[in-house]
Coordinates of C-alpha atoms in Angstrom, one line a residue:
Chain Q
M30 CA 117.3 168.5 63.0
I31 CA 120.3 169.0 60.7
G32 CA 120.8 172.6 60.0
L33 CA 121.8 174.0 56.6
S34 CA 125.4 174.2 57.7
R35 CA 125.7 170.5 58.1
R36 CA 123.8 169.8 55.0
R37 CA 126.0 172.0 52.9
F38 CA 129.1 170.5 54.5
L39 CA 128.0 167.0 53.8
Q40 CA 127.3 167.8 50.3
G41 CA 130.7 169.5 50.0
L42 CA 132.3 166.2 50.8
A43 CA 130.2 164.0 48.6
G44 CA 131.9 164.5 45.3
V45 CA 128.8 166.0 43.7
G46 CA 128.8 165.7 39.9
A47 CA 131.6 163.2 39.9
G48 CA 129.9 161.0 37.4
V49 CA 126.6 161.3 35.5
L50 CA 125.1 157.8 35.1
S51 CA 123.6 156.4 32.1
G52 CA 120.6 154.1 32.5
C53 CA 118.6 156.6 34.5
G54 CA 115.7 155.8 32.2
G55 CA 112.8 156.1 34.6
L56 CA 113.1 159.3 36.6
P57 CA 109.5 160.1 37.2
F58 CA 109.8 163.2 39.4
F59 CA 112.9 165.2 39.0
S60 CA 114.5 165.6 35.7
G61 CA 117.6 167.3 37.1
A62 CA 118.6 164.4 39.2
K63 CA 121.5 162.3 38.3
A64 CA 120.1 159.1 39.7
H65 CA 117.0 157.8 41.4
V66 CA 117.2 155.7 44.5
V67 CA 114.1 154.1 45.8
V68 CA 113.9 153.0 49.5
V69 CA 111.2 150.4 50.4
G70 CA 110.2 150.5 54.1
G71 CA 109.9 153.5 56.3
G72 CA 111.2 152.1 59.6
F73 CA 114.5 153.0 61.2
G74 CA 116.6 151.5 58.4
G75 CA 114.6 153.0 55.5
A76 CA 114.0 156.4 56.9
T77 CA 117.6 156.8 57.9
A78 CA 118.8 155.6 54.5
A79 CA 116.5 158.1 52.7
K80 CA 117.6 161.0 54.8
Y81 CA 121.3 160.3 54.6
L82 CA 121.2 159.7 50.9
H83 CA 119.9 163.2 50.5
L84 CA 122.4 164.7 53.0
L85 CA 125.3 163.0 51.2
D86 CA 124.3 164.0 47.7
A87 CA 121.3 166.3 47.1
N88 CA 121.5 165.5 43.3
I89 CA 120.2 162.1 43.9
Q90 CA 116.4 161.9 43.9
V91 CA 115.1 159.8 46.7
T92 CA 111.7 158.1 46.9
L93 CA 110.5 156.4 50.0
I94 CA 107.7 153.8 49.7
E95 CA 105.9 152.8 52.9
P96 CA 102.4 151.4 53.3
K97 CA 101.6 153.4 56.5
A98 CA 101.4 157.2 56.6
K99 CA 102.5 157.1 60.2
Y100 CA 104.9 154.7 62.0
I101 CA 104.7 153.4 65.5
T102 CA 108.1 152.6 66.9
C103 CA 108.9 149.2 68.4
P104 CA 111.6 150.8 70.6
G105 CA 109.8 152.3 73.6
S106 CA 106.7 150.1 73.0
N107 CA 107.4 147.9 76.0
W108 CA 107.2 151.0 78.3
L109 CA 103.5 151.0 77.5
F110 CA 103.0 147.9 79.7
A111 CA 104.3 149.9 82.7
G112 CA 102.0 152.8 81.9
L113 CA 105.0 155.0 81.0
T114 CA 103.9 155.8 77.4
G115 CA 101.1 155.5 74.9
L116 CA 100.8 154.7 71.2
D117 CA 100.5 158.5 70.4
Q118 CA 103.9 159.1 72.0
L119 CA 105.4 156.3 70.0
T120 CA 104.0 157.6 66.6
V121 CA 106.1 159.4 64.1
D122 CA 105.4 160.6 60.6
Y123 CA 107.4 161.4 57.4
Q124 CA 106.7 165.1 57.2
A125 CA 110.2 166.2 58.1
L126 CA 111.8 163.8 55.6
Q127 CA 109.6 165.4 52.9
D128 CA 109.9 169.0 53.9
K129 CA 113.6 169.2 55.0
Y130 CA 115.2 166.6 52.7
G131 CA 113.1 166.7 49.6
I132 CA 112.2 163.0 49.9
K133 CA 109.3 161.9 47.8
L134 CA 107.0 159.8 49.9
L135 CA 104.6 157.2 48.4
V136 CA 102.2 155.8 50.8
D137 CA 101.7 152.5 49.0
R138 CA 102.7 148.9 49.0
V139 CA 105.0 147.2 46.5
S140 CA 103.1 144.6 44.6
S141 CA 105.9 143.4 42.3
L142 CA 109.5 143.9 41.4
D143 CA 111.0 143.6 37.9
A144 CA 114.7 143.4 38.9
G145 CA 115.8 143.1 35.3
Q146 CA 114.1 146.4 34.3
R147 CA 114.8 147.9 37.8
R148 CA 111.2 148.8 38.2
L149 CA 108.6 148.4 41.0
R150 CA 104.9 148.2 40.6
L151 CA 102.8 149.5 43.5
A152 CA 99.5 148.2 44.7
G153 CA 98.0 151.5 43.7
G154 CA 98.9 150.8 40.1
Q155 CA 101.9 153.2 39.8
S156 CA 105.2 152.0 38.3
V157 CA 108.5 153.3 39.7
S158 CA 111.9 152.9 38.1
Y159 CA 115.2 153.0 40.1
D160 CA 118.9 153.1 39.6
R161 CA 119.4 151.5 43.0
L162 CA 116.9 150.0 45.3
I163 CA 117.3 149.9 49.1
M164 CA 115.0 147.4 50.8
S165 CA 114.4 147.8 54.5
P166 CA 111.1 145.9 54.8
G167 CA 111.5 144.6 58.3
I168 CA 110.1 141.2 59.5
D169 CA 107.2 138.9 59.1
F170 CA 106.3 136.0 61.3
R171 CA 106.6 132.3 60.7
W172 CA 103.3 130.8 61.6
D173 CA 104.4 127.1 61.2
A174 CA 106.3 126.8 64.4
M175 CA 103.6 125.9 66.9
A176 CA 100.4 124.0 66.1
G177 CA 97.4 126.1 66.9
Y178 CA 99.2 129.5 66.8
D179 CA 98.6 131.2 63.5
Q180 CA 97.7 134.7 62.3
A181 CA 94.1 134.3 63.5
A182 CA 95.2 133.0 66.9
A183 CA 97.4 136.1 67.2
E184 CA 94.2 138.2 67.3
Q185 CA 93.4 136.5 70.6
F186 CA 97.0 135.9 71.9
P187 CA 98.9 138.9 70.7
H188 CA 102.6 138.8 69.8
A189 CA 102.8 142.5 70.0
W190 CA 106.2 142.3 68.2
Q191 CA 105.2 145.0 65.7
A192 CA 104.1 147.9 67.7
G193 CA 100.5 149.0 67.2
P194 CA 97.1 147.6 68.0
Q195 CA 98.7 144.3 69.1
T196 CA 100.6 146.2 71.8
L197 CA 97.4 147.8 73.1
M198 CA 95.6 144.5 73.1
L199 CA 98.3 142.9 75.2
A200 CA 98.3 145.8 77.6
R201 CA 94.5 145.5 78.0
Q202 CA 94.7 141.8 78.6
L203 CA 97.2 142.4 81.4
Q204 CA 95.0 145.0 82.9
A205 CA 92.0 142.7 82.8
M206 CA 93.8 139.7 84.3
P207 CA 92.9 138.8 87.9
D208 CA 95.4 139.4 90.7
G209 CA 97.3 136.2 91.1
G210 CA 97.1 135.4 87.4
V211 CA 99.8 134.0 85.2
V212 CA 101.4 135.7 82.2
L213 CA 103.2 133.3 79.7
I214 CA 105.7 135.0 77.4
V215 CA 107.0 132.7 74.7
V216 CA 110.4 133.7 73.3
P217 CA 111.8 132.3 70.0
A218 CA 115.3 131.1 69.2
D219 CA 117.8 133.6 67.7
P220 CA 117.8 135.4 65.4
Y221 CA 114.8 137.6 65.9
R222 CA 114.0 141.3 66.1
C223 CA 115.3 143.0 69.3
P224 CA 117.1 140.3 71.3
P225 CA 116.7 142.0 74.7
G226 CA 113.1 143.1 73.9
P227 CA 111.2 140.1 75.6
Y228 CA 113.1 140.6 78.8
E229 CA 112.5 144.4 78.9
R230 CA 108.8 143.6 78.3
V231 CA 108.8 141.2 81.2
S232 CA 110.4 143.9 83.4
M233 CA 107.8 146.5 82.4
M234 CA 104.9 144.1 83.0
A235 CA 106.4 143.2 86.4
Y236 CA 106.7 146.8 87.3
W237 CA 103.0 147.3 86.6
L238 CA 101.8 144.1 88.2
K239 CA 103.8 144.8 91.4
Q240 CA 101.7 147.9 91.9
Y241 CA 98.3 146.6 90.8
K242 CA 98.3 142.8 90.9
P243 CA 101.1 141.8 93.2
R244 CA 100.2 138.2 93.5
S245 CA 100.6 137.6 89.8
K246 CA 103.5 135.8 88.0
I247 CA 105.2 136.0 84.7
L248 CA 106.7 132.8 83.2
I249 CA 109.2 133.2 80.4
L250 CA 109.2 130.1 78.2
D251 CA 112.4 130.6 76.2
A252 CA 113.7 128.6 73.2
K253 CA 117.2 129.7 74.1
R254 CA 119.7 128.6 76.8
S255 CA 120.7 132.2 77.6
F256 CA 119.7 135.7 76.6
S257 CA 120.9 139.2 75.9
K258 CA 122.1 141.1 79.0
Q259 CA 121.0 138.1 81.1
A260 CA 123.2 138.9 84.2
L261 CA 122.0 142.5 84.2
F262 CA 118.4 141.6 83.8
E263 CA 118.5 138.9 86.5
A264 CA 120.3 141.3 88.9
G265 CA 117.6 143.9 88.2
W266 CA 114.8 141.4 88.7
K267 CA 116.3 140.3 92.0
K268 CA 116.4 143.9 93.1
H269 CA 112.9 144.9 92.0
Y270 CA 110.8 141.8 91.6
G271 CA 112.1 139.1 94.1
Y272 CA 113.8 137.1 91.4
G273 CA 115.2 133.8 92.6
T274 CA 113.1 133.7 95.8
A275 CA 110.0 131.6 96.3
N276 CA 107.9 134.8 95.8
S277 CA 109.5 135.8 92.6
M278 CA 107.2 137.6 90.2
I279 CA 109.3 136.4 87.3
E280 CA 110.4 132.9 86.4
W281 CA 112.7 132.1 83.4
H282 CA 112.5 128.6 81.9
S283 CA 114.8 127.5 79.1
L284 CA 113.0 125.1 76.8
A285 CA 115.9 124.7 74.4
D286 CA 115.7 120.9 74.6
N287 CA 112.0 120.7 75.1
P288 CA 110.3 123.0 72.6
L289 CA 106.7 124.2 72.8
L290 CA 104.7 122.4 70.1
E291 CA 101.1 123.2 70.6
L292 CA 98.7 125.8 71.8
D293 CA 95.3 124.8 73.2
K294 CA 93.4 128.0 72.6
Q295 CA 90.3 126.9 74.5
N296 CA 92.2 126.2 77.8
R297 CA 95.1 128.6 77.2
V298 CA 97.6 125.8 77.6
L299 CA 100.9 125.4 75.9
T300 CA 102.3 121.9 75.6
S301 CA 106.0 121.0 75.1
E302 CA 107.6 118.1 73.3
F303 CA 108.1 116.2 76.6
G304 CA 104.5 116.8 77.5
D305 CA 105.0 119.7 80.0
R306 CA 101.9 121.9 80.2
F307 CA 101.9 125.6 80.9
R308 CA 98.6 127.3 81.5
G309 CA 98.3 131.1 81.5
D310 CA 95.7 133.8 81.9
V311 CA 97.6 136.1 79.4
L312 CA 99.6 134.5 76.6
N313 CA 102.1 136.6 74.8
I314 CA 103.5 134.3 72.0
I315 CA 106.4 135.8 70.1
P316 CA 106.7 133.6 67.0
P317 CA 110.0 132.9 65.1
Q318 CA 110.5 135.5 62.3
S319 CA 111.9 135.9 58.8
A320 CA 112.6 138.8 56.5
A321 CA 109.3 140.5 55.5
H322 CA 107.2 138.7 52.9
I323 CA 108.1 141.1 50.1
A324 CA 111.8 140.1 50.4
L325 CA 110.9 136.4 50.4
Q326 CA 108.6 136.8 47.4
Q327 CA 111.3 138.6 45.4
G328 CA 113.9 135.9 46.1
L329 CA 116.1 138.1 48.2
A330 CA 116.2 135.7 51.2
D331 CA 118.1 132.4 51.4
S332 CA 117.1 129.2 53.2
T333 CA 117.5 130.9 56.6
G334 CA 114.6 133.2 55.8
W335 CA 116.9 136.3 56.0
C336 CA 118.5 138.3 53.2
P337 CA 122.3 137.7 52.7
V338 CA 124.2 140.8 51.7
R339 CA 127.7 142.0 50.9
P340 CA 128.2 143.8 54.2
L341 CA 130.4 146.6 52.8
T342 CA 127.6 147.9 50.6
G343 CA 124.5 146.1 51.7
Q344 CA 124.1 144.7 48.2
S345 CA 122.0 141.6 47.9
L346 CA 124.0 138.5 47.0
F347 CA 121.2 137.9 44.4
N348 CA 121.2 141.3 42.7
E349 CA 123.8 144.0 42.7
F350 CA 121.3 146.9 42.3
I351 CA 119.3 145.9 45.3
H352 CA 120.6 146.7 48.8
V353 CA 119.0 145.2 51.9
I354 CA 119.3 146.7 55.4
G355 CA 117.7 146.4 58.8
D356 CA 116.1 143.4 60.4
A357 CA 115.4 141.7 57.1
A358 CA 119.1 141.5 56.2
H359 CA 121.7 139.1 57.6
Y360 CA 124.3 141.4 59.3
A361 CA 125.1 139.0 62.1
P362 CA 126.8 139.3 64.5
I363 CA 125.2 142.8 64.6
P364 CA 121.8 142.2 66.3
K365 CA 118.5 143.1 64.7
S366 CA 117.8 146.4 66.4
A367 CA 116.5 149.8 65.4
F368 CA 119.8 151.4 66.4
A369 CA 121.7 148.9 64.2
A370 CA 119.3 149.5 61.3
N371 CA 120.0 153.2 61.5
S372 CA 123.8 152.4 61.5
E373 CA 123.5 149.9 58.6
A374 CA 121.5 152.5 56.7
K375 CA 124.2 155.1 57.0
A376 CA 126.9 152.7 55.8
C377 CA 124.6 151.7 53.0
A378 CA 123.9 155.3 52.0
L379 CA 127.6 156.0 51.9
A380 CA 128.1 153.0 49.7
V381 CA 125.2 153.8 47.4
T382 CA 126.3 157.4 46.9
S383 CA 129.9 156.2 46.3
L384 CA 128.8 153.7 43.7
L385 CA 126.6 156.2 41.9
N386 CA 129.4 158.7 41.9
Q387 CA 132.0 156.1 40.9
T388 CA 134.2 156.9 43.9
P389 CA 135.7 154.2 46.2
V390 CA 133.3 152.8 48.8
P391 CA 134.6 153.8 52.3
E392 CA 135.4 151.3 54.9
A393 CA 132.2 150.5 56.8
H394 CA 131.7 151.1 60.5
W395 CA 128.7 149.8 62.3
L396 CA 127.5 150.6 65.8
N397 CA 124.9 149.1 68.0
T398 CA 123.7 150.2 71.4
C399 CA 120.6 148.7 73.0
Y400 CA 119.2 150.2 76.2
S401 CA 116.5 148.5 78.2
L402 CA 114.5 149.6 81.2
I403 CA 114.1 147.1 84.2
A404 CA 112.2 149.8 86.1
P405 CA 111.6 153.5 85.4
D406 CA 114.8 154.3 87.4
H407 CA 116.9 151.3 86.3
G408 CA 118.4 151.1 82.8
I409 CA 120.9 148.7 81.4
S410 CA 122.7 148.6 78.1
V411 CA 124.8 146.5 75.7
A412 CA 126.9 148.0 72.9
G413 CA 128.9 146.7 70.0
V414 CA 131.4 148.3 67.6
Y415 CA 131.7 146.3 64.3
K416 CA 133.8 146.3 61.2
L417 CA 134.9 143.9 58.5
D418 CA 137.7 141.6 59.5
A419 CA 140.5 140.4 57.3
A420 CA 138.2 137.8 55.7
N421 CA 135.6 140.5 54.8
V422 CA 133.2 139.2 57.5
I423 CA 131.5 141.5 60.0
A424 CA 133.1 141.1 63.4
P425 CA 132.9 142.9 66.7
V426 CA 136.0 145.0 67.4
K427 CA 137.9 143.3 70.2
G428 CA 138.2 145.2 73.4
A429 CA 135.2 147.4 72.6
G430 CA 131.5 147.1 73.4
G431 CA 130.0 144.9 76.1
V432 CA 127.4 145.5 78.8
S433 CA 126.9 148.1 81.5
P434 CA 130.1 148.4 83.4
R435 CA 128.9 147.8 86.9
I436 CA 125.6 147.5 88.7
D437 CA 124.9 150.3 91.2
A438 CA 122.0 152.6 91.8
Q439 CA 123.8 155.6 90.3
V440 CA 124.7 153.9 87.0
A441 CA 121.3 152.3 86.8
A442 CA 119.6 155.7 87.2
A443 CA 121.9 157.3 84.7
E444 CA 121.3 154.6 82.2
A445 CA 117.5 154.8 82.7
D446 CA 117.8 158.5 81.8
Y447 CA 120.0 157.7 78.8
T448 CA 117.4 155.0 77.7
R449 CA 114.8 157.7 77.2
A450 CA 117.2 160.3 75.8
V451 CA 118.7 157.9 73.2
Y452 CA 115.2 156.9 72.1
R453 CA 114.2 160.6 71.5
N454 CA 117.5 161.3 69.7
L455 CA 117.4 158.2 67.6
I456 CA 113.9 159.3 66.4
A457 CA 115.3 162.8 65.7
D458 CA 118.3 161.3 63.7
T459 CA 116.0 159.0 61.8
F460 CA 112.8 160.8 61.1
G461 CA 113.6 164.5 62.0
Chain C
M19 CA 114.0 137.9 39.8
K20 CA 115.3 134.5 41.0
R21 CA 119.0 134.1 41.3
I22 CA 120.1 135.9 38.2
G23 CA 122.4 138.1 40.2
Y24 CA 124.8 135.4 41.2
V25 CA 127.3 135.9 38.4
S26 CA 127.2 139.7 38.5
A27 CA 127.6 139.7 42.3
A28 CA 130.7 137.5 42.0
L29 CA 132.2 139.8 39.4
L30 CA 131.4 142.8 41.5
A31 CA 133.0 141.2 44.5
S32 CA 136.3 140.8 42.7
A33 CA 136.1 144.3 41.3
L34 CA 135.5 145.8 44.8
S35 CA 138.2 143.8 46.5
S36 CA 140.8 145.3 44.2
M37 CA 139.4 148.8 44.9
A38 CA 141.4 150.8 47.5
Y39 CA 139.5 152.0 50.5
A40 CA 139.8 155.6 51.4
E41 CA 142.4 156.0 54.1
I42 CA 140.1 157.0 56.9
D43 CA 136.6 158.2 55.9
A44 CA 135.5 160.0 59.1
R45 CA 131.9 160.1 57.9
A46 CA 131.6 156.3 58.2
I47 CA 132.3 156.6 61.9
A48 CA 131.0 160.0 62.7
F49 CA 127.5 159.4 61.3
N50 CA 127.1 156.9 64.1
C51 CA 127.7 159.6 66.7
W52 CA 124.5 161.3 65.6
N53 CA 122.4 158.3 66.5
C54 CA 122.5 159.7 70.1
H55 CA 124.2 163.1 69.8
T56 CA 121.6 164.8 67.6
E57 CA 120.6 168.4 67.7
S58 CA 117.7 167.5 69.8
S59 CA 120.4 167.1 72.4
L60 CA 120.3 170.9 72.7
D61 CA 117.1 170.3 74.6
A62 CA 118.1 171.4 78.1
K63 CA 116.4 168.4 79.6
S64 CA 118.6 165.9 77.6
S65 CA 121.3 164.2 79.5
I66 CA 123.2 163.5 76.3
P67 CA 125.4 166.5 75.4
S68 CA 125.3 168.1 72.0
L69 CA 128.6 167.9 70.1
K70 CA 128.0 171.3 68.5
S71 CA 130.2 174.1 69.8
L72 CA 133.0 171.7 70.8
S73 CA 136.3 172.2 69.0
A74 CA 138.3 169.4 67.3
Q75 CA 140.8 169.5 70.1
Q76 CA 138.1 169.2 72.8
L77 CA 136.4 166.4 71.0
R78 CA 139.7 164.5 70.4
Q79 CA 140.8 164.8 74.0
A80 CA 137.4 163.6 75.3
L81 CA 137.4 160.6 72.9
L82 CA 140.9 159.7 73.9
D83 CA 140.1 160.1 77.6
F84 CA 137.1 157.8 77.2
K85 CA 139.2 155.3 75.3
Y86 CA 142.0 155.2 77.9
D87 CA 139.7 155.2 80.9
K88 CA 140.7 158.7 82.0
K89 CA 137.2 160.0 81.8
P90 CA 134.5 157.9 83.5
A91 CA 131.2 157.4 81.7
T92 CA 128.6 154.6 81.4
L93 CA 128.8 154.1 77.6
M94 CA 131.5 156.1 75.8
P95 CA 134.5 154.1 77.1
R96 CA 133.0 151.0 75.6
L97 CA 132.6 152.7 72.2
A98 CA 135.8 154.7 72.0
K99 CA 137.9 151.5 72.5
G100 CA 136.6 150.4 69.1
Y101 CA 138.7 152.9 67.2
S102 CA 142.3 153.8 66.6
D103 CA 143.7 157.1 67.9
A104 CA 143.9 158.3 64.3
E105 CA 140.3 157.4 63.7
L106 CA 139.2 159.3 66.8
A107 CA 141.2 162.3 65.7
A108 CA 139.6 162.2 62.3
V109 CA 136.1 161.9 63.8
A110 CA 136.8 164.8 66.1
E111 CA 138.0 166.9 63.2
Y112 CA 134.9 166.0 61.2
L113 CA 132.4 166.7 64.0
S114 CA 134.0 170.0 64.8
R115 CA 133.2 171.3 61.3
Y116 CA 129.5 171.2 61.3

């Protein structure tokens, strides 16, 4: 999507040739390169980082390592429950990154990392050396939070929190549910991937149920006391789904002081600490999360399960040649979203090219915008502008950001349109 | 790899803190415009305008109008308030050149 003119321009600003590094020992592909940057993980963070590294400095050889040849986006995947999209429409590949930006793609999995030698070994047996490594591996699930809910149980009660077969399974369970059935959606405490995601999912399920199984109910069992865009979601649910009335299709229960402890698979019952029992026909249990296993395995996470970084550069606190971005990294208060991962990747790419060229690292600016659909013609948004404060800590810029300005049909319709347009354009900016 | 990076990270931190930031690096802000305003915005169906073909003056005026609530929009006023006038001018200048 970026034409030659932009590419040339970007390169023109990048200080090409400012410094030739020593220590580029393992350049396996491209002997003319001044450095080799390896990106692990081809989601929104990793794909954006790979692309912008090339745009900033085409003399850096970029390799992207990702286990899947095609990627199904989590953004947009809730729309599938309303029948508004399908997995095919949510699938992207890495062809443009290879063809337009010269990125070397390795469809493989990292099996081990030798940080001292700056070398990765892949499951396929190949060894890859790097000058700098950008890790954007995403999330994994913590299976120790609820007795009875483990990886095997998730095949019966899908989390659908990584888009793909789990998403389809959950949609099919919804379609097979009798009219008058109950859907339980279990939402973890912060932080987790996509804070407003569970509530958009509830909205999209409600939209579908209202048409096809209108006597059904959705119960949100939430580990939090409040949630992202709560006032906007609740106003939308009131408008579309009878929220707050005796006939509401949606009920939200905060279980912050009364956590769910156990799943009885046989009877599809969840039991809380105080002994409350919730029975559902469809159970969508979204477990608590951590940085992806590979990040934990390599000692890049701290006791929180997420990877602490120096925010200016994204460098791991545990290794200066490894940068971590996206959901796996701790960039709070920036939420874990695809949009934010794209923004973190750009700041990181600027920092990495600056470090490799021995030029000053520019001030970092991060942006997040999260749109959600409440109905096909009703969108809402939250935005944040972030930079480092005087103490070098990421902080939202005061007076900026916030939620949709007002709630009326015209704004709601415009934001529904923007929700879809921003999705398409974010894909184009990341993978195109 | 364990925690061998602790010492070097600390050294790096002190080295970087004494390193001057570039005054305003418009790229750091402008790259974030392309999250939404990509060239796929040229698609006639898209409700998000492309920034191509706009002059620096047009872009700067639009950004300042968003920031000071002279131009209504659902999202841009919330974002433009996050930047100084000088930063918005630098972004406008940068975006007009590609």
